[in-house]
CSV table of C-alpha atoms and ligand atoms in Angstrom, one decimal:
chain,number,residue,atom,x,y,z
A,1,MET,CA,106.7,124.0,97.9
A,2,THR,CA,103.9,123.7,100.5
A,3,PRO,CA,104.3,120.9,102.9
A,4,VAL,CA,103.5,117.4,101.6
A,5,TYR,CA,101.6,114.9,103.7
A,6,LEU,CA,102.2,111.2,102.9
A,7,ASP,CA,101.1,109.7,106.2
A,8,TYR,CA,97.4,109.0,105.6
A,9,ASN,CA,97.6,105.7,107.5
A,10,ALA,CA,98.5,107.7,110.7
A,11,THR,CA,95.5,109.9,110.2
A,12,THR,CA,93.6,111.8,107.5
A,13,PRO,CA,92.4,115.4,107.2
A,14,LEU,CA,88.8,116.0,107.9
A,15,ARG,CA,86.5,116.3,104.8
A,16,PRO,CA,84.9,119.7,104.6
A,17,GLU,CA,81.5,118.0,104.5
A,18,VAL,CA,82.3,116.3,107.8
A,19,VAL,CA,83.2,119.6,109.5
A,20,ASP,CA,80.0,121.2,108.2
A,21,ALA,CA,77.9,118.4,109.6
A,22,MET,CA,79.6,118.5,113.0
A,23,LEU,CA,79.4,122.3,113.6
A,24,PRO,CA,75.7,122.5,114.5
A,25,TYR,CA,76.3,119.7,117.2
A,26,LEU,CA,79.1,121.9,118.7
A,27,ARG,CA,76.7,124.9,118.8
A,28,GLU,CA,72.9,124.8,118.9
A,29,ARG,CA,72.5,121.0,118.9
A,30,PHE,CA,74.4,120.6,122.2
A,31,GLY,CA,71.8,118.4,124.0
A,32,ASN,CA,72.6,115.1,125.8
A,33,PRO,CA,71.1,112.3,123.7
A,34,ALA,CA,69.9,110.6,126.9
A,35,SER,CA,67.6,113.5,127.8
A,36,THR,CA,64.0,113.1,126.7
A,37,HIS,CA,63.3,116.8,126.1
A,38,TRP,CA,63.7,118.6,122.8
A,39,ALA,CA,67.4,119.3,123.1
A,40,GLY,CA,68.1,115.7,123.9
A,41,ARG,CA,65.9,114.4,121.1
A,42,ARG,CA,67.8,116.6,118.6
A,43,ALA,CA,71.1,115.2,119.7
A,44,LYS,CA,69.7,111.6,119.7
A,45,GLN,CA,68.5,112.1,116.2
A,46,GLY,CA,72.1,113.0,115.1
A,47,LEU,CA,73.5,110.0,116.9
A,48,GLU,CA,71.0,107.6,115.4
A,49,ASP,CA,71.4,109.0,111.9
A,50,ALA,CA,75.1,108.4,112.2
A,51,ARG,CA,74.5,104.9,113.4
A,52,ASP,CA,72.4,104.2,110.2
A,53,GLN,CA,75.3,105.7,108.1
A,54,VAL,CA,78.0,103.5,109.7
A,55,ALA,CA,75.7,100.5,109.5
A,56,ALA,CA,75.2,101.2,105.8
A,57,LEU,CA,79.0,101.1,105.3
A,58,LEU,CA,79.1,97.7,107.0
A,59,HIS,CA,75.8,96.4,105.6
A,60,SER,CA,74.8,95.6,109.2
A,61,ARG,CA,71.8,96.4,111.3
A,62,PRO,CA,72.1,99.8,113.0
A,63,ALA,CA,71.6,98.1,116.4
A,64,GLU,CA,74.8,96.1,115.8
A,65,VAL,CA,76.9,99.3,115.8
A,66,LEU,CA,78.3,100.6,119.1
A,67,PHE,CA,80.1,103.9,119.2
A,68,THR,CA,83.5,104.0,121.0
A,69,SER,CA,86.4,106.5,121.3
A,70,GLY,CA,88.2,104.9,118.4
A,71,GLY,CA,90.0,101.9,117.0
A,72,THR,CA,92.0,101.3,120.2
A,73,GLU,CA,88.9,101.1,122.4
A,74,SER,CA,87.0,99.0,119.8
A,75,ASN,CA,89.8,96.5,119.8
A,76,ASN,CA,90.1,96.4,123.6
A,77,LEU,CA,86.3,96.1,124.0
A,78,ALA,CA,86.1,93.3,121.4
A,79,LEU,CA,88.9,91.2,123.0
A,80,ARG,CA,88.3,91.8,126.6
A,81,GLY,CA,84.6,91.9,126.3
A,82,VAL,CA,84.2,88.6,124.5
A,83,ILE,CA,86.7,86.8,126.8
A,84,ALA,CA,85.0,88.3,130.0
A,85,ALA,CA,81.7,87.0,128.7
A,86,VAL,CA,82.9,83.4,128.1
A,87,ARG,CA,85.0,83.0,131.2
A,88,PRO,CA,85.5,81.1,133.5
A,89,HIS,CA,85.6,78.4,130.8
A,90,PRO,CA,89.2,77.7,129.6
A,91,THR,CA,89.8,80.2,126.9
A,92,HIS,CA,92.2,80.3,124.0
A,93,VAL,CA,92.6,83.3,121.6
A,94,VAL,CA,94.3,83.2,118.2
A,95,THR,CA,95.8,86.2,116.5
A,96,THR,CA,98.8,87.0,114.2
A,97,ALA,CA,102.2,88.3,115.0
A,98,ILE,CA,101.6,91.5,112.9
A,99,GLU,CA,98.6,93.0,114.6
A,100,HIS,CA,98.4,96.6,115.8
A,101,ALA,CA,99.5,97.3,119.4
A,102,SER,CA,95.8,97.8,120.4
A,103,VAL,CA,95.2,94.1,119.7
A,104,LEU,CA,98.6,92.7,120.9
A,105,GLU,CA,98.7,94.6,124.2
A,106,PRO,CA,95.3,93.7,125.5
A,107,LEU,CA,96.0,90.1,124.6
A,108,ARG,CA,99.3,90.2,126.5
A,109,ALA,CA,97.3,91.5,129.5
A,110,LEU,CA,94.8,88.7,129.1
A,111,GLU,CA,97.7,86.2,129.0
A,112,LEU,CA,98.7,87.4,132.5
A,113,GLU,CA,95.1,86.7,133.6
A,114,GLY,CA,95.4,83.0,132.4
A,115,VAL,CA,94.1,83.2,128.9
A,116,SER,CA,96.1,81.3,126.4
A,117,VAL,CA,97.0,83.2,123.3
A,118,THR,CA,98.6,81.9,120.0
A,119,TYR,CA,100.4,84.5,117.8
A,120,LEU,CA,100.4,83.0,114.3
A,121,PRO,CA,103.3,83.5,111.9
A,122,VAL,CA,102.6,85.1,108.5
A,123,ASN,CA,104.5,84.6,105.2
A,124,GLY,CA,107.2,86.8,103.8
A,125,GLU,CA,104.5,89.2,102.5
A,126,GLY,CA,102.6,89.3,105.7
A,127,ARG,CA,99.8,87.0,104.7
A,128,LEU,CA,98.2,84.5,107.0
A,129,ASP,CA,97.7,81.0,105.5
A,130,THR,CA,94.3,79.5,106.1
A,131,GLU,CA,95.8,76.1,106.9
A,132,VAL,CA,98.1,77.7,109.5
A,133,LEU,CA,95.0,79.2,111.1
A,134,ARG,CA,93.1,75.9,111.0
A,135,ALA,CA,95.9,74.0,112.7
A,136,ALA,CA,96.0,76.5,115.6
A,137,LEU,CA,92.3,76.2,116.5
A,138,THR,CA,91.3,74.0,119.4
A,139,THR,CA,88.1,73.2,121.1
A,140,ASP,CA,89.0,75.9,123.7
A,141,THR,CA,89.4,78.6,121.0
A,142,ALA,CA,86.8,81.3,121.8
A,143,LEU,CA,88.0,84.1,119.6
A,144,VAL,CA,90.2,84.8,116.6
A,145,SER,CA,91.4,88.4,116.0
A,146,ILE,CA,92.8,89.3,112.6
A,147,GLY,CA,93.6,92.7,111.1
A,148,MET,CA,92.0,93.0,107.7
A,149,ALA,CA,94.8,95.2,106.3
A,150,ASN,CA,98.1,95.9,107.9
A,151,ASN,CA,98.8,99.5,108.8
A,152,GLU,CA,102.6,99.3,108.1
A,153,ILE,CA,102.9,97.2,104.9
A,154,GLY,CA,99.3,97.2,103.6
A,155,THR,CA,98.9,93.4,103.4
A,156,ILE,CA,95.3,92.4,102.9
A,157,GLN,CA,94.1,89.2,104.7
A,158,PRO,CA,91.6,86.8,103.1
A,159,ILE,CA,89.0,87.5,105.8
A,160,SER,CA,86.1,85.7,104.3
A,161,GLU,CA,88.1,82.5,103.8
A,162,LEU,CA,89.5,82.7,107.3
A,163,SER,CA,86.1,83.3,108.8
A,164,ARG,CA,84.8,80.0,107.4
A,165,VAL,CA,87.7,78.2,109.1
A,166,VAL,CA,87.0,80.0,112.4
A,167,HIS,CA,83.3,79.3,112.3
A,168,GLU,CA,83.8,75.6,111.4
A,169,ARG,CA,85.5,75.4,114.8
A,170,GLY,CA,82.7,77.3,116.6
A,171,ALA,CA,84.9,80.3,117.5
A,172,LEU,CA,84.1,84.0,117.0
A,173,LEU,CA,86.0,86.2,114.6
A,174,HIS,CA,87.0,89.8,115.4
A,175,VAL,CA,88.3,91.8,112.5
A,176,ASP,CA,90.4,95.0,113.0
A,177,ALA,CA,89.2,96.9,109.9
A,178,VAL,CA,90.6,100.3,111.0
A,179,GLN,CA,93.0,100.5,108.0
A,180,ALA,CA,90.8,98.7,105.6
A,181,ALA,CA,87.7,100.9,105.8
A,182,GLY,CA,87.5,103.5,103.1
A,183,LYS,CA,90.1,101.5,101.1
A,184,LEU,CA,88.3,98.1,100.8
A,185,PRO,CA,84.7,97.0,101.0
A,186,VAL,CA,83.9,96.2,104.7
A,187,ASP,CA,80.7,94.3,104.1
A,188,ILE,CA,80.3,92.2,107.2
A,189,ILE,CA,78.0,89.7,105.5
A,190,HIS,CA,80.7,88.9,102.9
A,191,LEU,CA,83.5,89.1,105.5
A,192,GLY,CA,81.7,86.9,108.0
A,193,ALA,CA,83.0,88.8,111.0
A,194,ASP,CA,81.3,88.6,114.4
A,195,LEU,CA,83.0,91.7,115.6
A,196,LEU,CA,84.7,94.5,113.6
A,197,SER,CA,86.5,97.6,114.6
A,198,LEU,CA,86.5,101.0,112.8
A,199,SER,CA,88.0,104.4,113.5
A,200,ALA,CA,86.7,107.6,112.0
A,201,HIS,CA,90.0,109.5,111.7
A,202,LYS,CA,91.4,107.0,109.2
A,203,ILE,CA,88.4,107.8,106.8
A,204,TYR,CA,88.5,111.6,106.8
A,205,GLY,CA,86.4,111.8,110.0
A,206,PRO,CA,87.3,113.2,113.4
A,207,LYS,CA,89.7,111.7,115.9
A,208,GLY,CA,88.6,110.1,119.2
A,209,VAL,CA,85.5,108.3,117.7
A,210,GLY,CA,85.1,104.8,116.3
A,211,ALA,CA,82.7,101.9,116.3
A,212,LEU,CA,82.6,98.3,117.2
A,213,TYR,CA,80.2,96.1,115.1
A,214,VAL,CA,78.9,93.3,117.3
A,215,ARG,CA,76.8,90.7,115.5
A,216,LYS,CA,73.4,90.3,117.1
A,217,GLY,CA,73.4,87.6,119.8
A,218,THR,CA,77.2,87.9,120.5
A,219,ALA,CA,77.9,87.9,124.2
A,220,LEU,CA,80.0,90.9,125.1
A,221,ALA,CA,80.8,92.3,128.6
A,222,PRO,CA,81.4,96.1,128.8
A,223,LEU,CA,84.8,97.5,129.8
A,224,LEU,CA,83.2,100.5,131.6
A,225,LEU,CA,80.2,100.5,134.0
A,226,GLY,CA,77.8,103.2,134.9
A,227,GLY,CA,75.4,104.1,132.2
A,228,ALA,CA,72.8,102.7,129.7
A,229,GLN,CA,74.4,104.3,126.6
A,230,GLU,CA,75.2,102.1,123.7
A,231,ARG,CA,73.1,99.2,125.0
A,232,GLU,CA,75.1,99.3,128.2
A,233,LYS,CA,78.1,97.9,126.3
A,234,ARG,CA,79.8,101.3,126.3
A,235,PRO,CA,78.4,103.6,129.0
A,236,GLY,CA,79.2,107.3,129.0
A,237,THR,CA,77.6,110.3,127.2
A,238,GLU,CA,78.4,110.0,123.5
A,239,ASN,CA,80.6,112.5,121.7
A,240,VAL,CA,77.7,113.5,119.5
A,241,ALA,CA,79.5,115.9,117.2
A,242,ALA,CA,82.3,113.5,116.5
A,243,VAL,CA,79.8,110.6,116.0
A,244,VAL,CA,77.8,112.8,113.5
A,245,GLY,CA,81.1,113.5,111.6
A,246,PHE,CA,81.9,109.8,111.6
A,247,GLY,CA,78.5,109.0,110.0
A,248,VAL,CA,79.1,111.5,107.2
A,249,ALA,CA,82.7,110.2,106.7
A,250,ALA,CA,81.3,106.6,106.5
A,251,THR,CA,78.9,107.6,103.8
A,252,PHE,CA,81.6,109.2,101.7
A,253,ALA,CA,83.9,106.2,102.4
A,254,ALA,CA,81.4,103.9,100.7
A,255,GLN,CA,80.6,106.3,97.9
A,256,ASP,CA,84.3,107.1,97.0
A,257,LEU,CA,85.7,103.6,97.4
A,258,GLU,CA,86.6,102.8,93.8
A,259,LEU,CA,87.7,106.3,92.8
A,260,ALA,CA,89.9,106.5,95.9
A,261,GLU,CA,91.5,103.1,95.1
A,262,ALA,CA,92.3,104.0,91.5
A,263,HIS,CA,93.7,107.4,92.6
A,264,CYS,CA,95.9,105.9,95.3
A,265,GLN,CA,97.0,103.0,93.1
A,266,GLN,CA,98.3,105.5,90.5
A,267,LEU,CA,100.2,107.5,93.0
A,268,THR,CA,101.9,104.6,94.9
A,269,GLU,CA,102.8,103.0,91.5
A,270,GLN,CA,104.4,106.3,90.4
A,271,LEU,CA,106.3,106.5,93.6
A,272,TRP,CA,107.5,102.9,93.5
A,273,GLN,CA,108.6,103.2,89.9
A,274,GLY,CA,110.4,106.4,90.6
A,275,ILE,CA,112.2,105.1,93.6
A,276,GLN,CA,113.4,102.0,91.8
A,277,THR,CA,114.6,104.1,88.9
A,278,THR,CA,116.5,106.6,90.9
A,279,ILE,CA,117.7,104.8,94.0
A,280,ALA,CA,119.8,101.6,94.3
A,281,GLU,CA,119.3,98.9,96.9
A,282,VAL,CA,115.6,99.4,97.7
A,283,THR,CA,113.2,96.6,98.7
A,284,LEU,CA,109.4,96.6,98.8
A,285,ASN,CA,108.2,95.5,102.2
A,286,GLY,CA,104.9,93.6,101.8
A,287,PRO,CA,103.3,92.2,98.7
A,288,ARG,CA,103.5,93.6,95.2
A,289,HIS,CA,99.8,92.9,94.7
A,290,HIS,CA,97.0,92.3,97.2
A,291,ARG,CA,98.1,95.3,99.2
A,292,LEU,CA,96.3,98.5,100.2
A,293,ALA,CA,96.5,100.7,97.2
A,294,ASN,CA,97.6,103.7,99.3
A,295,THR,CA,100.4,102.1,101.2
A,296,LEU,CA,104.0,101.7,100.1
A,297,ASN,CA,106.6,100.5,102.6
A,298,VAL,CA,110.2,100.6,101.2
A,299,GLY,CA,113.5,99.4,102.8
A,300,PHE,CA,116.5,101.5,101.9
A,301,THR,CA,119.6,99.4,102.6
A,302,GLY,CA,122.3,101.2,104.5
A,303,ALA,CA,120.0,104.0,105.8
A,304,THR,CA,117.8,104.2,108.8
A,305,GLY,CA,114.1,104.9,108.4
A,306,GLU,CA,114.4,107.4,111.2
A,307,GLY,CA,117.1,109.3,109.5
A,308,LEU,CA,115.2,109.4,106.2
A,309,MET,CA,112.0,110.4,108.0
A,310,MET,CA,113.8,113.3,109.6
A,311,GLY,CA,115.5,114.4,106.4
A,312,LEU,CA,112.1,114.4,104.6
A,313,ASP,CA,110.5,116.2,107.5
A,314,LEU,CA,113.2,119.0,107.2
A,315,ALA,CA,112.2,119.2,103.5
A,316,GLY,CA,108.5,119.5,104.5
A,317,VAL,CA,107.5,115.9,103.7
A,318,ALA,CA,105.6,113.9,106.4
A,319,VAL,CA,106.1,110.1,106.2
A,320,SER,CA,106.4,107.4,108.8
A,321,THR,CA,108.9,104.7,109.7
A,322,GLY,CA,106.2,102.3,110.9
A,323,SER,CA,108.4,101.5,113.9
A,324,ALA,CA,107.6,102.5,117.4
A,325,CYS,CA,109.8,104.6,119.7
A,326,ALA,CA,109.7,102.7,122.9
A,327,ALA,CA,111.4,104.0,126.1
A,328,GLY,CA,113.8,106.2,124.1
A,329,SER,CA,115.2,103.3,122.1
A,330,LEU,CA,114.1,102.8,118.5
A,331,GLU,CA,112.6,99.4,118.4
A,332,PRO,CA,112.6,97.6,115.0
A,333,SER,CA,109.1,97.1,113.6
A,334,HIS,CA,107.5,93.9,114.9
A,335,VAL,CA,105.7,93.6,111.6
A,336,LEU,CA,108.9,93.6,109.5
A,337,LEU,CA,110.6,91.2,111.9
A,338,ALA,CA,107.6,88.8,111.5
A,339,LEU,CA,108.1,88.9,107.7
A,340,GLY,CA,111.6,87.5,108.4
A,341,ARG,CA,113.6,90.7,107.9
A,342,ASP,CA,116.6,91.0,110.2
A,343,GLU,CA,116.9,93.9,112.6
A,344,ALA,CA,118.9,96.1,110.3
A,345,ALA,CA,116.4,95.6,107.5
A,346,ALA,CA,113.5,96.2,109.9
A,347,LYS,CA,115.0,99.6,110.8
A,348,ASN,CA,115.6,100.9,107.3
A,349,ALA,CA,112.0,101.0,106.3
A,350,LEU,CA,109.9,104.0,105.4
A,351,ARG,CA,106.1,104.0,105.0
A,352,PHE,CA,104.5,106.3,102.5
A,353,SER,CA,100.7,106.4,102.7
A,354,VAL,CA,98.8,108.5,100.3
A,355,GLY,CA,95.2,109.6,100.2
A,356,GLN,CA,92.5,111.5,98.4
A,357,TYR,CA,94.2,114.9,98.6
A,358,THR,CA,97.6,113.7,97.5
A,359,THR,CA,98.6,114.9,94.0
A,360,LYS,CA,100.8,113.6,91.2
A,361,GLN,CA,102.9,116.8,91.6
A,362,GLU,CA,103.5,116.1,95.2
A,363,ILE,CA,104.8,112.6,94.3
A,364,GLU,CA,107.0,114.2,91.6
A,365,HIS,CA,108.4,116.6,94.2
A,366,VAL,CA,109.2,113.8,96.7
A,367,LEU,CA,110.8,111.8,93.9
A,368,ALA,CA,113.0,114.8,93.1
A,369,ILE,CA,114.3,115.2,96.7
A,370,LEU,CA,114.4,111.6,97.9
A,371,PRO,CA,117.6,110.4,96.2
A,372,GLY,CA,119.6,113.2,97.7
A,373,ILE,CA,118.2,112.6,101.2
A,374,VAL,CA,118.8,108.8,100.9
A,375,GLU,CA,122.4,109.5,99.8
A,376,GLN,CA,123.0,111.8,102.7
A,377,VAL,CA,121.6,109.4,105.3
A,378,ARG,CA,123.6,106.5,103.8
A,379,ARG,CA,126.8,108.6,103.9
A,380,ALA,CA,126.2,109.6,107.5
A,381,ALA,CA,125.6,106.0,108.5
A,382,ARG,CA,128.9,105.0,106.8
A,383,SER,CA,131.0,107.8,108.4
A,384,PRO,CA,132.7,106.8,111.7
A,385,GLU,CA,131.8,110.1,113.4
A,386,SER,CA,128.1,109.6,112.9
B,401,LIG,C1,95.2,98.6,112.3
B,401,LIG,C2,94.9,99.7,113.4
B,401,LIG,N1,94.2,99.3,114.4
B,401,LIG,C3,93.8,100.2,115.4
B,401,LIG,C4,94.3,101.5,115.4
B,401,LIG,C5,93.9,102.4,116.5
B,401,LIG,O1,93.0,103.3,116.1
B,401,LIG,P1,92.7,104.7,116.9
B,401,LIG,O2,93.8,105.6,116.5
B,401,LIG,O3,91.4,105.2,116.5
B,401,LIG,O4,92.7,104.4,118.4
B,401,LIG,C6,95.1,101.9,114.3
B,401,LIG,C7,95.7,103.2,114.3
B,401,LIG,O5,96.8,103.5,113.8
B,401,LIG,C8,95.4,101.0,113.3
B,401,LIG,O6,96.2,101.3,112.3
């Protein structure tokens, strides 16, 4: 069996059409888009076409799209950029306990600079309650940052409902849509987001490129200084080839949305049914419904996610635990802890994330080998020598 890749939430392979669109910009269309001569104009055209394509995915104006180096930078720019623009007024930021590290870490850094941050709890399925959000907002709240879909468990937040609450209080809403794009509609008019982060490599585009949507009129200070690119909000010569690939990926993301959802839904359902039938003591982490169709996070009692991941890797199957390996110690997932799981349960999770190139046969293969691997890892955990 050829290797099986079930880690699409970590990254996706490039679409062939994306590679084809990028190649000329790595060869003959090499110009600097800031140059006014023919070579620069060609590169500039590629950049602006891509901006139109990303704006079309979001239903925004092209001028509201800033290209960045990816989701991490977009999140940092949104949070730090908005706060820097509203200070020195007292500032309060609201987020949830289950955000990606690229939201949580910049907020922790802002706390050290005197910004007050509230980390809201979510329910047992990872969902944020509108009333919990409403109660946390104060007259000092400048910004609310919420992930549209969670990368570990796939929970989808009711962004348009939440945005109404945020705007009633006069605050801005930043949405991390890195995992949602390509899997759910990311129409900013419907969502009501003021800022929204995207990353190309989660939607079959290249790594190291992303975008921040910034609603017209939103004050944002740049993180970097020293150039007029991206309306001076993100100076530095753009990675034109990657941006061009991102544009094409965005077009396909919009076009393939329904097909991709139906395909992924079938595969994760097949996987979950198969796991429940063949393996005892398994738990679904995250909601049964209202979840990203491609994401399945399962707890295997008595086994470690790490052990299972390694066993599957030896058999050629790539999955993820969803937990971070920090300073040599395996930290339990902060997302699963926030759902109310204890430390042991937070460590026995495995995240399967499928995508457009995943096949039914690959899922059948995984289902054939998984029970043996789970049994082995559980046995090893029980044995005193382990
Ligand atoms: C929800 C979420 N936000 C942000 C990021 C960071 O994106 P990037 O890898 O483009 O920096 C990720 C990547 O895993 C993510 O899942």
